[in-house]
mmCIF file of C-alpha atoms and ligand atoms in Angstrom:
data_model
loop_
_atom_site.group_PDB
_atom_site.id
_atom_site.type_symbol
_atom_site.label_atom_id
_atom_site.label_comp_id
_atom_site.label_asym_id
_atom_site.label_seq_id
_atom_site.Cartn_x
_atom_site.Cartn_y
_atom_site.Cartn_z
ATOM 1 C CA UNK A 161 13.035 -16.567 -0.825
ATOM 2 C CA UNK A 162 15.409 -14.650 1.488
ATOM 3 C CA UNK A 163 14.136 -13.843 4.922
ATOM 4 C CA UNK A 164 16.309 -12.150 7.508
ATOM 5 C CA UNK A 165 16.380 -13.650 10.949
ATOM 6 C CA UNK A 166 18.244 -12.849 14.132
ATOM 7 C CA UNK A 167 18.235 -15.503 16.841
ATOM 8 C CA UNK A 168 19.087 -14.840 20.445
ATOM 9 C CA UNK A 169 21.638 -12.047 19.855
ATOM 10 C CA UNK A 170 23.636 -10.908 22.864
ATOM 11 C CA UNK A 171 26.234 -8.139 22.864
ATOM 12 C CA UNK A 172 28.100 -6.805 25.866
ATOM 13 C CA UNK A 173 29.705 -3.365 25.383
ATOM 14 C CA UNK A 174 31.953 -2.545 28.342
ATOM 15 C CA UNK A 175 29.792 -2.902 31.473
ATOM 16 C CA UNK A 176 26.627 -2.584 29.468
ATOM 17 C CA UNK A 177 24.566 -5.367 27.882
ATOM 18 C CA UNK A 178 23.548 -3.425 24.777
ATOM 19 C CA UNK A 179 21.695 -6.380 23.201
ATOM 20 C CA UNK A 180 20.182 -8.923 25.554
ATOM 21 C CA UNK A 181 18.618 -11.876 23.752
ATOM 22 C CA UNK A 182 17.221 -10.238 20.602
ATOM 23 C CA UNK A 183 15.228 -12.384 18.171
ATOM 24 C CA UNK A 184 13.024 -11.456 15.219
ATOM 25 C CA UNK A 185 12.254 -12.573 11.680
ATOM 26 C CA UNK A 186 11.763 -10.264 8.698
ATOM 27 C CA UNK A 187 9.884 -11.841 5.808
ATOM 28 C CA UNK A 188 10.758 -11.302 2.189
ATOM 29 C CA UNK A 189 9.209 -8.026 1.034
ATOM 30 C CA UNK A 190 8.512 -6.872 4.588
ATOM 31 C CA UNK A 191 9.486 -3.410 5.833
ATOM 32 C CA UNK A 192 10.460 -4.056 9.463
ATOM 33 C CA UNK A 193 11.152 -1.153 11.827
ATOM 34 C CA UNK A 194 13.207 -1.314 15.027
ATOM 35 C CA UNK A 195 11.773 1.439 17.251
ATOM 36 C CA UNK A 196 12.940 2.367 20.715
ATOM 37 C CA UNK A 197 14.365 5.088 22.926
ATOM 38 C CA UNK A 198 17.981 6.186 22.707
ATOM 39 C CA UNK A 199 20.338 3.516 24.019
ATOM 40 C CA UNK A 200 17.946 0.558 23.663
ATOM 41 C CA UNK A 201 20.310 -1.342 21.347
ATOM 42 C CA UNK A 202 18.889 -0.576 17.885
ATOM 43 C CA UNK A 203 22.149 0.451 16.237
ATOM 44 C CA UNK A 204 24.134 -2.331 17.878
ATOM 45 C CA UNK A 205 21.627 -4.887 16.566
ATOM 46 C CA UNK A 206 21.840 -3.483 13.044
ATOM 47 C CA UNK A 207 25.640 -3.392 13.182
ATOM 48 C CA UNK A 208 25.614 -7.078 14.102
ATOM 49 C CA UNK A 209 23.242 -7.844 11.208
ATOM 50 C CA UNK A 210 25.492 -6.071 8.729
ATOM 51 C CA UNK A 211 28.716 -7.545 10.102
ATOM 52 C CA UNK A 212 30.321 -4.462 11.661
ATOM 53 C CA UNK A 213 30.066 -6.072 15.130
ATOM 54 C CA UNK A 214 30.363 -9.682 16.247
ATOM 55 C CA UNK A 215 27.726 -10.852 18.759
ATOM 56 C CA UNK A 216 28.766 -12.629 21.985
ATOM 57 C CA UNK A 217 25.958 -15.122 21.333
ATOM 58 C CA UNK A 218 23.247 -15.719 18.746
ATOM 59 C CA UNK A 219 22.999 -15.961 14.987
ATOM 60 C CA UNK A 220 22.153 -13.879 11.931
ATOM 61 C CA UNK A 221 20.522 -15.802 9.099
ATOM 62 C CA UNK A 222 19.858 -14.354 5.648
ATOM 63 C CA UNK A 223 17.879 -16.657 3.393
ATOM 64 C CA UNK A 224 19.328 -20.084 4.086
ATOM 65 C CA UNK A 225 22.820 -18.785 4.982
ATOM 66 C CA UNK A 226 24.036 -18.344 8.544
ATOM 67 C CA UNK A 227 26.156 -15.203 8.042
ATOM 68 C CA UNK A 228 27.130 -14.457 11.662
ATOM 69 C CA UNK A 229 30.841 -14.881 11.115
ATOM 70 C CA UNK A 230 31.020 -13.618 7.511
ATOM 71 C CA UNK A 231 32.607 -10.218 6.879
ATOM 72 C CA UNK A 232 30.211 -7.452 5.892
ATOM 73 C CA UNK A 233 31.222 -7.486 2.202
ATOM 74 C CA UNK A 234 30.207 -11.157 1.856
ATOM 75 C CA UNK A 235 26.676 -10.660 3.207
ATOM 76 C CA UNK A 236 25.272 -8.954 0.076
ATOM 77 C CA UNK A 237 23.398 -6.209 1.925
ATOM 78 C CA UNK A 238 22.288 -2.733 0.846
ATOM 79 C CA UNK A 239 22.982 -0.294 3.683
ATOM 80 C CA UNK A 240 22.015 3.338 4.267
ATOM 81 C CA UNK A 241 23.281 4.841 7.493
ATOM 82 C CA UNK A 242 22.990 8.207 9.197
ATOM 83 C CA UNK A 243 26.612 9.056 8.517
ATOM 84 C CA UNK A 244 26.504 8.580 4.798
ATOM 85 C CA UNK A 245 29.695 6.530 4.452
ATOM 86 C CA UNK A 246 30.549 8.073 1.074
ATOM 87 C CA UNK A 247 34.046 8.328 -0.370
ATOM 88 C CA UNK A 248 35.022 12.034 -0.411
ATOM 89 C CA UNK A 249 37.627 11.511 -3.124
ATOM 90 C CA UNK A 250 35.040 10.216 -5.611
ATOM 91 C CA UNK A 251 32.246 11.922 -7.501
ATOM 92 C CA UNK A 252 28.578 10.933 -7.205
ATOM 93 C CA UNK A 253 28.810 8.363 -10.010
ATOM 94 C CA UNK A 254 31.919 6.774 -8.490
ATOM 95 C CA UNK A 255 30.264 6.435 -5.103
ATOM 96 C CA UNK A 256 27.166 4.823 -6.557
ATOM 97 C CA UNK A 257 29.213 2.491 -8.771
ATOM 98 C CA UNK A 258 31.772 1.468 -6.164
ATOM 99 C CA UNK A 259 29.888 -1.431 -4.545
ATOM 100 C CA UNK A 260 28.913 -2.948 -7.893
ATOM 101 C CA UNK A 261 32.433 -2.610 -9.354
ATOM 102 C CA UNK A 262 34.103 -4.019 -6.244
ATOM 103 C CA UNK A 263 31.817 -7.036 -6.159
ATOM 104 C CA UNK A 264 32.165 -7.721 -9.887
ATOM 105 C CA UNK A 265 29.740 -9.678 -12.013
ATOM 106 C CA UNK A 266 27.812 -6.689 -13.375
ATOM 107 C CA UNK A 267 28.769 -5.418 -16.861
ATOM 108 C CA UNK A 268 29.968 -1.819 -17.207
ATOM 109 C CA UNK A 269 27.029 -0.672 -19.347
ATOM 110 C CA UNK A 270 24.567 -2.305 -16.918
ATOM 111 C CA UNK A 271 26.208 -0.430 -14.010
ATOM 112 C CA UNK A 272 25.850 2.792 -15.986
ATOM 113 C CA UNK A 273 22.199 2.044 -16.813
ATOM 114 C CA UNK A 274 21.313 1.331 -13.161
ATOM 115 C CA UNK A 275 23.075 4.457 -11.911
ATOM 116 C CA UNK A 276 21.329 6.693 -14.467
ATOM 117 C CA UNK A 277 17.936 5.188 -13.501
ATOM 118 C CA UNK A 278 18.598 5.675 -9.773
ATOM 119 C CA UNK A 279 19.937 9.197 -10.320
ATOM 120 C CA UNK A 280 16.843 10.166 -12.339
ATOM 121 C CA UNK A 281 14.596 8.835 -9.634
ATOM 122 C CA UNK A 282 16.469 10.743 -6.913
ATOM 123 C CA UNK A 283 16.975 13.967 -8.951
ATOM 124 C CA UNK A 284 20.724 13.421 -8.942
ATOM 125 C CA UNK A 285 21.141 13.297 -12.733
ATOM 126 C CA UNK A 286 22.811 16.718 -13.082
ATOM 127 C CA UNK A 287 25.107 15.970 -10.128
ATOM 128 C CA UNK A 288 26.557 12.632 -11.286
ATOM 129 C CA UNK A 289 29.987 14.140 -12.006
ATOM 130 C CA UNK A 290 30.037 16.470 -8.974
ATOM 131 C CA UNK A 291 32.531 15.823 -6.175
ATOM 132 C CA UNK A 292 30.770 14.471 -3.074
ATOM 133 C CA UNK A 293 32.242 17.306 -1.029
ATOM 134 C CA UNK A 294 30.238 19.862 -3.085
ATOM 135 C CA UNK A 295 26.895 18.291 -2.124
ATOM 136 C CA UNK A 296 24.478 19.318 0.643
ATOM 137 C CA UNK A 297 23.618 16.845 3.429
ATOM 138 C CA UNK A 298 20.321 15.963 1.757
ATOM 139 C CA UNK A 299 22.014 15.364 -1.605
ATOM 140 C CA UNK A 300 24.659 13.172 0.024
ATOM 141 C CA UNK A 301 21.947 11.153 1.723
ATOM 142 C CA UNK A 302 20.255 10.642 -1.659
ATOM 143 C CA UNK A 303 23.589 9.394 -3.065
ATOM 144 C CA UNK A 304 23.796 6.903 -0.191
ATOM 145 C CA UNK A 305 20.264 5.785 -1.042
ATOM 146 C CA UNK A 306 21.151 5.563 -4.747
ATOM 147 C CA UNK A 307 24.140 3.388 -3.887
ATOM 148 C CA UNK A 308 21.808 0.934 -2.134
ATOM 149 C CA UNK A 309 19.287 1.171 -4.987
ATOM 150 C CA UNK A 310 21.705 0.014 -7.699
ATOM 151 C CA UNK A 311 22.571 -3.185 -5.825
ATOM 152 C CA UNK A 312 20.643 -6.432 -5.992
ATOM 153 C CA UNK A 313 21.046 -7.127 -2.304
ATOM 154 C CA UNK A 314 19.484 -9.976 -0.316
ATOM 155 C CA UNK A 315 18.301 -7.484 2.350
ATOM 156 C CA UNK A 316 18.399 -3.723 2.965
ATOM 157 C CA UNK A 317 19.351 -2.021 6.240
ATOM 158 C CA UNK A 318 18.660 1.597 7.207
ATOM 159 C CA UNK A 319 19.950 3.214 10.418
ATOM 160 C CA UNK A 320 18.205 6.534 11.142
ATOM 161 C CA UNK A 321 19.013 7.653 7.596
ATOM 162 C CA UNK A 322 16.790 10.740 7.704
ATOM 163 C CA UNK A 323 17.576 12.290 11.076
ATOM 164 C CA UNK A 324 19.926 14.976 9.718
ATOM 165 C CA UNK A 325 17.445 16.268 7.169
ATOM 166 C CA UNK A 326 14.798 18.988 7.175
ATOM 167 C CA UNK A 327 11.140 17.847 7.453
ATOM 168 C CA UNK A 328 10.267 18.313 3.776
ATOM 169 C CA UNK A 329 13.251 16.333 2.529
ATOM 170 C CA UNK A 330 12.701 13.726 5.225
ATOM 171 C CA UNK A 331 9.148 13.184 4.017
ATOM 172 C CA UNK A 332 10.270 12.885 0.420
ATOM 173 C CA UNK A 333 13.088 10.439 1.204
ATOM 174 C CA UNK A 334 10.730 8.294 3.262
ATOM 175 C CA UNK A 335 8.710 7.798 0.090
ATOM 176 C CA UNK A 336 11.909 7.117 -1.905
ATOM 177 C CA UNK A 337 13.029 4.503 0.611
ATOM 178 C CA UNK A 338 9.653 2.757 0.519
ATOM 179 C CA UNK A 339 9.697 2.850 -3.302
ATOM 180 C CA UNK A 340 13.181 1.282 -3.272
ATOM 181 C CA UNK A 341 11.946 -1.339 -0.836
ATOM 182 C CA UNK A 342 8.906 -2.189 -2.965
ATOM 183 C CA UNK A 343 10.997 -2.399 -6.149
ATOM 184 C CA UNK A 344 13.416 -4.818 -4.552
ATOM 185 C CA UNK A 345 10.845 -6.898 -2.652
ATOM 186 C CA UNK A 346 13.478 -8.028 -0.126
ATOM 187 C CA UNK A 347 13.465 -7.849 3.684
ATOM 188 C CA UNK A 348 14.265 -4.321 4.920
ATOM 189 C CA UNK A 349 15.178 -3.360 8.481
ATOM 190 C CA UNK A 350 14.842 0.314 9.394
ATOM 191 C CA UNK A 351 16.062 1.754 12.709
ATOM 192 C CA UNK A 352 14.471 4.869 14.172
ATOM 193 C CA UNK A 353 13.559 6.425 17.507
ATOM 194 C CA UNK A 354 10.819 8.468 15.796
ATOM 195 C CA UNK A 355 7.476 6.718 16.113
ATOM 196 C CA UNK A 356 5.762 8.872 13.482
ATOM 197 C CA UNK A 357 8.353 7.637 11.007
ATOM 198 C CA UNK A 358 8.074 4.066 12.311
ATOM 199 C CA UNK A 359 4.300 4.010 12.006
ATOM 200 C CA UNK A 360 4.243 5.737 8.622
ATOM 201 C CA UNK A 361 6.727 3.297 7.113
ATOM 202 C CA UNK A 362 6.623 -0.041 8.909
ATOM 203 C CA UNK A 363 4.597 -3.075 7.865
ATOM 204 C CA UNK A 364 5.733 -4.438 11.200
ATOM 205 C CA UNK A 365 7.333 -2.552 14.091
ATOM 206 C CA UNK A 366 9.443 -4.081 16.865
ATOM 207 C CA UNK A 367 9.490 -1.953 20.012
ATOM 208 C CA UNK A 368 12.793 -2.357 21.875
ATOM 209 C CA UNK A 369 13.880 -1.437 25.392
ATOM 210 C CA UNK A 370 16.965 -2.451 27.368
ATOM 211 C CA UNK A 371 18.371 -4.537 24.522
ATOM 212 C CA UNK A 372 15.217 -6.669 24.255
ATOM 213 C CA UNK A 373 12.152 -6.903 22.042
ATOM 214 C CA UNK A 374 9.087 -5.733 23.974
ATOM 215 C CA UNK A 375 6.524 -6.342 21.246
ATOM 216 C CA UNK A 376 6.426 -7.023 17.509
ATOM 217 C CA UNK A 377 3.356 -6.198 15.456
ATOM 218 C CA UNK A 378 1.712 -3.968 12.881
ATOM 219 C CA UNK A 379 1.441 -0.328 14.067
ATOM 220 C CA UNK A 380 -2.302 -0.569 14.854
ATOM 221 C CA UNK A 381 -1.766 -3.559 17.087
ATOM 222 C CA UNK A 382 0.901 -1.775 19.142
ATOM 223 C CA UNK A 383 -1.501 1.097 19.772
ATOM 224 C CA UNK A 384 -4.583 -1.086 20.312
ATOM 225 C CA UNK A 385 -3.092 -3.920 22.320
ATOM 226 C CA UNK A 386 0.206 -2.963 23.944
ATOM 227 C CA UNK A 387 1.815 -6.098 25.354
ATOM 228 C CA UNK A 388 3.163 -4.429 28.457
ATOM 229 C CA UNK A 389 3.443 -1.203 30.432
ATOM 230 C CA UNK A 390 6.582 -0.090 28.572
ATOM 231 C CA UNK A 391 4.924 -0.266 25.140
ATOM 232 C CA UNK A 392 1.738 1.364 26.466
ATOM 233 C CA UNK A 393 3.734 4.276 27.876
ATOM 234 C CA UNK A 394 5.964 4.646 24.800
ATOM 235 C CA UNK A 395 3.646 4.350 21.805
ATOM 236 C CA UNK A 396 1.245 7.158 20.879
ATOM 237 C CA UNK A 397 1.430 10.913 21.060
ATOM 238 C CA UNK A 398 0.654 11.465 23.848
ATOM 239 C CA UNK A 399 0.966 7.822 24.943
ATOM 240 C CA UNK A 400 -1.496 5.917 27.104
ATOM 241 C CA UNK A 401 -2.051 7.258 30.615
ATOM 242 C CA UNK A 402 -0.925 4.718 33.201
ATOM 243 C CA UNK A 403 -2.184 4.787 36.738
ATOM 244 C CA UNK A 404 -1.909 2.433 39.700
ATOM 245 C CA UNK A 405 -5.289 1.230 40.935
ATOM 246 C CA UNK A 406 -6.972 -1.378 43.136
ATOM 247 C CA UNK A 407 -9.647 -3.739 41.868
ATOM 248 C CA UNK A 408 -12.895 -3.916 43.818
ATOM 249 C CA UNK A 409 -15.757 -6.284 42.899
ATOM 250 C CA UNK A 410 -19.125 -4.523 42.591
ATOM 251 C CA UNK A 411 -22.263 -6.425 41.572
ATOM 252 C CA UNK A 412 -20.471 -9.053 39.505
ATOM 253 C CA UNK A 413 -18.152 -6.576 37.723
ATOM 254 C CA UNK A 414 -15.041 -4.753 38.863
ATOM 255 C CA UNK A 415 -14.209 -1.117 39.487
ATOM 256 C CA UNK A 416 -10.581 0.085 39.380
ATOM 257 C CA UNK A 417 -9.996 2.688 42.115
ATOM 258 C CA UNK A 418 -7.070 5.106 41.874
ATOM 259 C CA UNK A 419 -6.472 8.527 43.419
ATOM 260 C CA UNK A 420 -9.240 10.753 42.046
ATOM 261 C CA UNK A 421 -10.437 7.937 39.779
ATOM 262 C CA UNK A 422 -13.115 5.242 39.917
ATOM 263 C CA UNK A 423 -13.250 3.327 36.642
ATOM 264 C CA UNK A 424 -16.031 0.781 36.051
ATOM 265 C CA UNK A 425 -14.531 -2.097 34.029
ATOM 266 C CA UNK A 426 -16.346 -4.048 31.296
ATOM 267 C CA UNK A 427 -18.215 -7.053 32.705
ATOM 268 C CA UNK A 428 -16.645 -9.196 29.950
ATOM 269 C CA UNK A 429 -13.364 -8.908 31.905
ATOM 270 C CA UNK A 430 -14.788 -10.249 35.187
ATOM 271 C CA UNK A 431 -13.818 -13.910 34.705
ATOM 272 C CA UNK A 432 -10.241 -13.022 33.866
ATOM 273 C CA UNK A 433 -9.995 -10.587 36.779
ATOM 274 C CA UNK A 434 -11.438 -13.023 39.302
ATOM 275 C CA UNK A 435 -8.649 -15.432 38.288
ATOM 276 C CA UNK A 436 -6.025 -12.667 38.625
ATOM 277 C CA UNK A 437 -6.128 -13.069 42.382
ATOM 278 C CA UNK A 438 -4.496 -9.704 43.182
ATOM 279 C CA UNK A 439 -5.988 -6.275 43.887
ATOM 280 C CA UNK A 440 -3.241 -4.060 42.545
ATOM 281 C CA UNK A 441 -3.206 -3.348 38.775
ATOM 282 C CA UNK A 442 -1.886 -0.723 36.390
ATOM 283 C CA UNK A 443 -4.689 0.824 34.353
ATOM 284 C CA UNK A 444 -3.959 2.131 30.854
ATOM 285 C CA UNK A 445 -6.286 4.823 29.512
ATOM 286 C CA UNK A 446 -5.948 5.952 25.926
ATOM 287 C CA UNK A 447 -5.941 9.750 25.792
ATOM 288 C CA UNK A 448 -8.640 9.710 23.100
ATOM 289 C CA UNK A 449 -10.920 7.644 25.357
ATOM 290 C CA UNK A 450 -11.215 10.481 27.908
ATOM 291 C CA UNK A 451 -14.285 12.652 27.359
ATOM 292 C CA UNK A 452 -15.767 15.539 29.351
ATOM 293 C CA UNK A 453 -18.169 14.057 31.942
ATOM 294 C CA UNK A 454 -21.873 14.796 31.837
ATOM 295 C CA UNK A 455 -23.459 16.012 35.069
ATOM 296 C CA UNK A 456 -23.387 13.522 37.949
ATOM 297 C CA UNK A 457 -20.553 11.138 38.838
ATOM 298 C CA UNK A 458 -17.301 11.447 36.875
ATOM 299 C CA UNK A 459 -14.724 8.674 36.508
ATOM 300 C CA UNK A 460 -11.787 11.064 36.943
ATOM 301 C CA UNK A 461 -11.460 14.500 38.501
ATOM 302 C CA UNK A 462 -8.460 16.812 38.270
ATOM 303 C CA UNK A 463 -7.121 20.253 37.480
ATOM 304 C CA UNK A 464 -6.183 21.421 33.982
ATOM 305 C CA UNK A 465 -2.482 22.234 33.634
ATOM 306 C CA UNK A 466 -2.242 22.874 29.872
ATOM 307 C CA UNK A 467 -4.464 23.157 26.799
ATOM 308 C CA UNK A 468 -2.684 22.568 23.486
ATOM 309 C CA UNK A 469 -4.735 23.113 20.302
ATOM 310 C CA UNK A 470 -3.596 20.934 17.370
ATOM 311 C CA UNK A 471 -5.100 20.432 13.916
ATOM 312 C CA UNK A 472 -8.610 19.025 14.454
ATOM 313 C CA UNK A 473 -7.994 18.095 18.088
ATOM 314 C CA UNK A 474 -6.868 19.514 21.413
ATOM 315 C CA UNK A 475 -4.570 17.921 23.990
ATOM 316 C CA UNK A 476 -5.689 18.790 27.521
ATOM 317 C CA UNK A 477 -3.239 17.933 30.300
ATOM 318 C CA UNK A 478 -4.463 17.598 33.842
ATOM 319 C CA UNK A 479 -3.178 16.836 37.284
ATOM 320 C CA UNK A 480 -5.052 14.472 39.563
ATOM 321 C CA UNK A 481 -4.087 13.660 43.155
ATOM 322 C CA UNK A 482 -2.043 10.748 41.851
ATOM 323 C CA UNK A 483 -0.329 12.049 38.728
ATOM 324 C CA UNK A 484 -0.523 13.942 35.455
ATOM 325 C CA UNK A 485 -2.631 12.700 32.559
ATOM 326 C CA UNK A 486 -3.369 13.721 28.978
ATOM 327 C CA UNK A 487 -6.701 13.734 27.158
ATOM 328 C CA UNK A 488 -7.247 14.215 23.431
ATOM 329 C CA UNK A 489 -10.495 16.030 22.681
ATOM 330 C CA UNK A 490 -11.990 16.651 19.255
ATOM 331 C CA UNK A 491 -11.430 20.344 18.484
ATOM 332 C CA UNK A 492 -14.071 22.395 20.287
ATOM 333 C CA UNK A 493 -14.935 19.643 22.795
ATOM 334 C CA UNK A 494 -12.661 21.298 25.374
ATOM 335 C CA UNK A 495 -15.015 24.331 25.447
ATOM 336 C CA UNK A 496 -13.454 27.141 27.462
ATOM 337 C CA UNK A 497 -11.167 24.957 29.622
ATOM 338 C CA UNK A 498 -8.048 26.795 30.766
ATOM 339 C CA UNK A 499 -5.146 26.007 33.107
ATOM 340 C CA UNK A 500 -6.287 26.034 36.723
ATOM 341 C CA UNK A 501 -9.865 24.915 35.929
ATOM 342 C CA UNK A 502 -11.321 21.853 37.631
ATOM 343 C CA UNK A 503 -12.089 19.132 35.106
ATOM 344 C CA UNK A 504 -14.311 16.035 35.292
ATOM 345 C CA UNK A 505 -13.846 13.231 32.813
ATOM 346 C CA UNK A 506 -15.428 9.958 31.826
ATOM 347 C CA UNK A 507 -13.674 7.103 30.035
ATOM 348 C CA UNK A 508 -14.969 5.209 27.002
ATOM 349 C CA UNK A 509 -14.503 1.572 28.131
ATOM 350 C CA UNK A 510 -12.944 0.523 24.785
ATOM 351 C CA UNK A 511 -9.994 2.793 25.610
ATOM 352 C CA UNK A 512 -9.162 0.956 28.861
ATOM 353 C CA UNK A 513 -6.408 -1.645 29.267
ATOM 354 C CA UNK A 514 -5.216 -3.447 32.404
ATOM 355 C CA UNK A 515 -1.695 -4.627 33.196
ATOM 356 C CA UNK A 516 -0.409 -6.976 35.885
ATOM 357 C CA UNK A 517 1.031 -4.738 38.573
ATOM 358 C CA UNK A 518 4.088 -6.962 39.150
ATOM 359 C CA UNK A 519 5.014 -8.426 35.765
ATOM 360 C CA UNK A 520 3.736 -5.310 33.881
ATOM 361 C CA UNK A 521 2.351 -7.629 31.162
ATOM 362 C CA UNK A 522 -1.097 -7.032 29.621
ATOM 363 C CA UNK A 523 -3.918 -8.618 31.604
ATOM 364 C CA UNK A 524 -7.027 -7.620 29.611
ATOM 365 C CA UNK A 525 -8.351 -7.304 26.999
HETATM 366 N N1 LIG B 83 31.786 0.868 23.471
HETATM 367 C C1 LIG B 83 30.798 0.934 24.350
HETATM 368 N N2 LIG B 83 31.010 0.709 25.672
HETATM 369 C C2 LIG B 83 29.984 0.749 26.557
HETATM 370 N N3 LIG B 83 28.718 1.013 26.222
HETATM 371 C C3 LIG B 83 28.444 1.260 24.935
HETATM 372 C C4 LIG B 83 29.457 1.245 23.920
HETATM 373 N N4 LIG B 83 28.856 1.526 22.724
HETATM 374 C C5 LIG B 83 27.537 1.712 22.984
HETATM 375 N N5 LIG B 83 27.284 1.567 24.295
HETATM 376 C C6 LIG B 83 25.968 1.658 24.959
HETATM 377 O O1 LIG B 83 25.160 0.594 24.500
HETATM 378 C C7 LIG B 83 23.798 1.014 24.447
HETATM 379 C C8 LIG B 83 23.191 0.658 23.128
HETATM 380 O O2 LIG B 83 23.717 1.503 22.126
HETATM 381 P P1 LIG B 83 23.034 1.621 20.685
HETATM 382 O O3 LIG B 83 23.837 2.615 19.904
HETATM 383 O O4 LIG B 83 22.844 0.283 20.102
HETATM 384 O O5 LIG B 83 21.608 2.233 21.053
HETATM 385 P P2 LIG B 83 20.527 2.895 20.103
HETATM 386 O O6 LIG B 83 19.236 2.292 20.518
HETATM 387 O O7 LIG B 83 20.905 2.764 18.680
HETATM 388 O O8 LIG B 83 20.586 4.397 20.556
HETATM 389 P P3 LIG B 83 20.520 5.760 19.700
HETATM 390 O O9 LIG B 83 19.094 5.877 19.227
HETATM 391 O O10 LIG B 83 20.859 6.803 20.725
HETATM 392 O O11 LIG B 83 21.503 5.635 18.598
HETATM 393 C C9 LIG B 83 23.789 2.497 24.767
HETATM 394 O O12 LIG B 83 23.385 2.658 26.109
HETATM 395 C C10 LIG B 83 25.232 2.911 24.577
HETATM 396 O O13 LIG B 83 25.554 3.973 25.450
#
């Protein structure tokens, strides 16, 4: 069963280490997303996997073949990239057939059958004899997808294939890509900087920064248990609030004190925190764990800077002495809050995370 594995990839581009020790494994039938901010090395990694770049170190393994030094055409991959890579001199049929004809081994009537099936699925049937240059961007992207669909590849690679398209078409093609993936049952690697897309599509998501994997896991796990401060501050919309704080023991538990914040921590964390041995931590607070405080003491006080109503919920942004924060309230829970108002908030303890102040790695839970 083919898996796709990259082991210890390194790639220097000019002065910049674009990929800095990248390793991950994609199982057969898994839809694996590389997610990260612009410049984190996603495209370079994918170009190494498909053979358009040579790594300075590391290996690419597909199934039981080490393919690192094989040319792209010998890796048997299906690829869909942002720039469609279609041949302008050919019609739609010719573009979809090209890979199969060039590789050989598939009979002419079988090529025709596969192309008609893919074209029907992608609503390209009436366009099969149209020149590529007559097609819209969305139609060209569907041809690029159809070209991948007709191949029996060992793995499929997608590099931001939907970023040029309008939202409706993007949504539709997401479903088409997942249907292609399920039909083939091979490893797929999908590059995006859009976390909505990553979370909607990925069985497993790898969050990248600075050419390195920060965390690999199913979408829920990245949100629930971010491995470090980078992931906590990147994942979620809005992402986790992060504030510097000092730990103080109080009656056998701990309280994290920040500017305008005093956060009682679950007593189940006390053992771990007593072994931590340092006072300084970074506290992560999920925006949906902030709730308006009842009368009396509040965990956090601040001033509202913005109130943004969304469907079914409201994002309230506030400024405390230390920094800005975001809270997600269920619609209506914000009452009549408006910019400039003082606000007092409590935190549901299950929405708290702590990170080592120096290493930035998760401490608890
Ligand atoms: N030829 C080059 N010389 C120097 N630096 C380069 C070269 N090509 C790319 N880079 C840099 O390497 C880094 C990684 O680029 P890469 O395209 O892999 O990132 P990415 O995560 O795919 O970003 P994006 O989402 O913007 O496409 C970027 O900072 C980029 O500017």
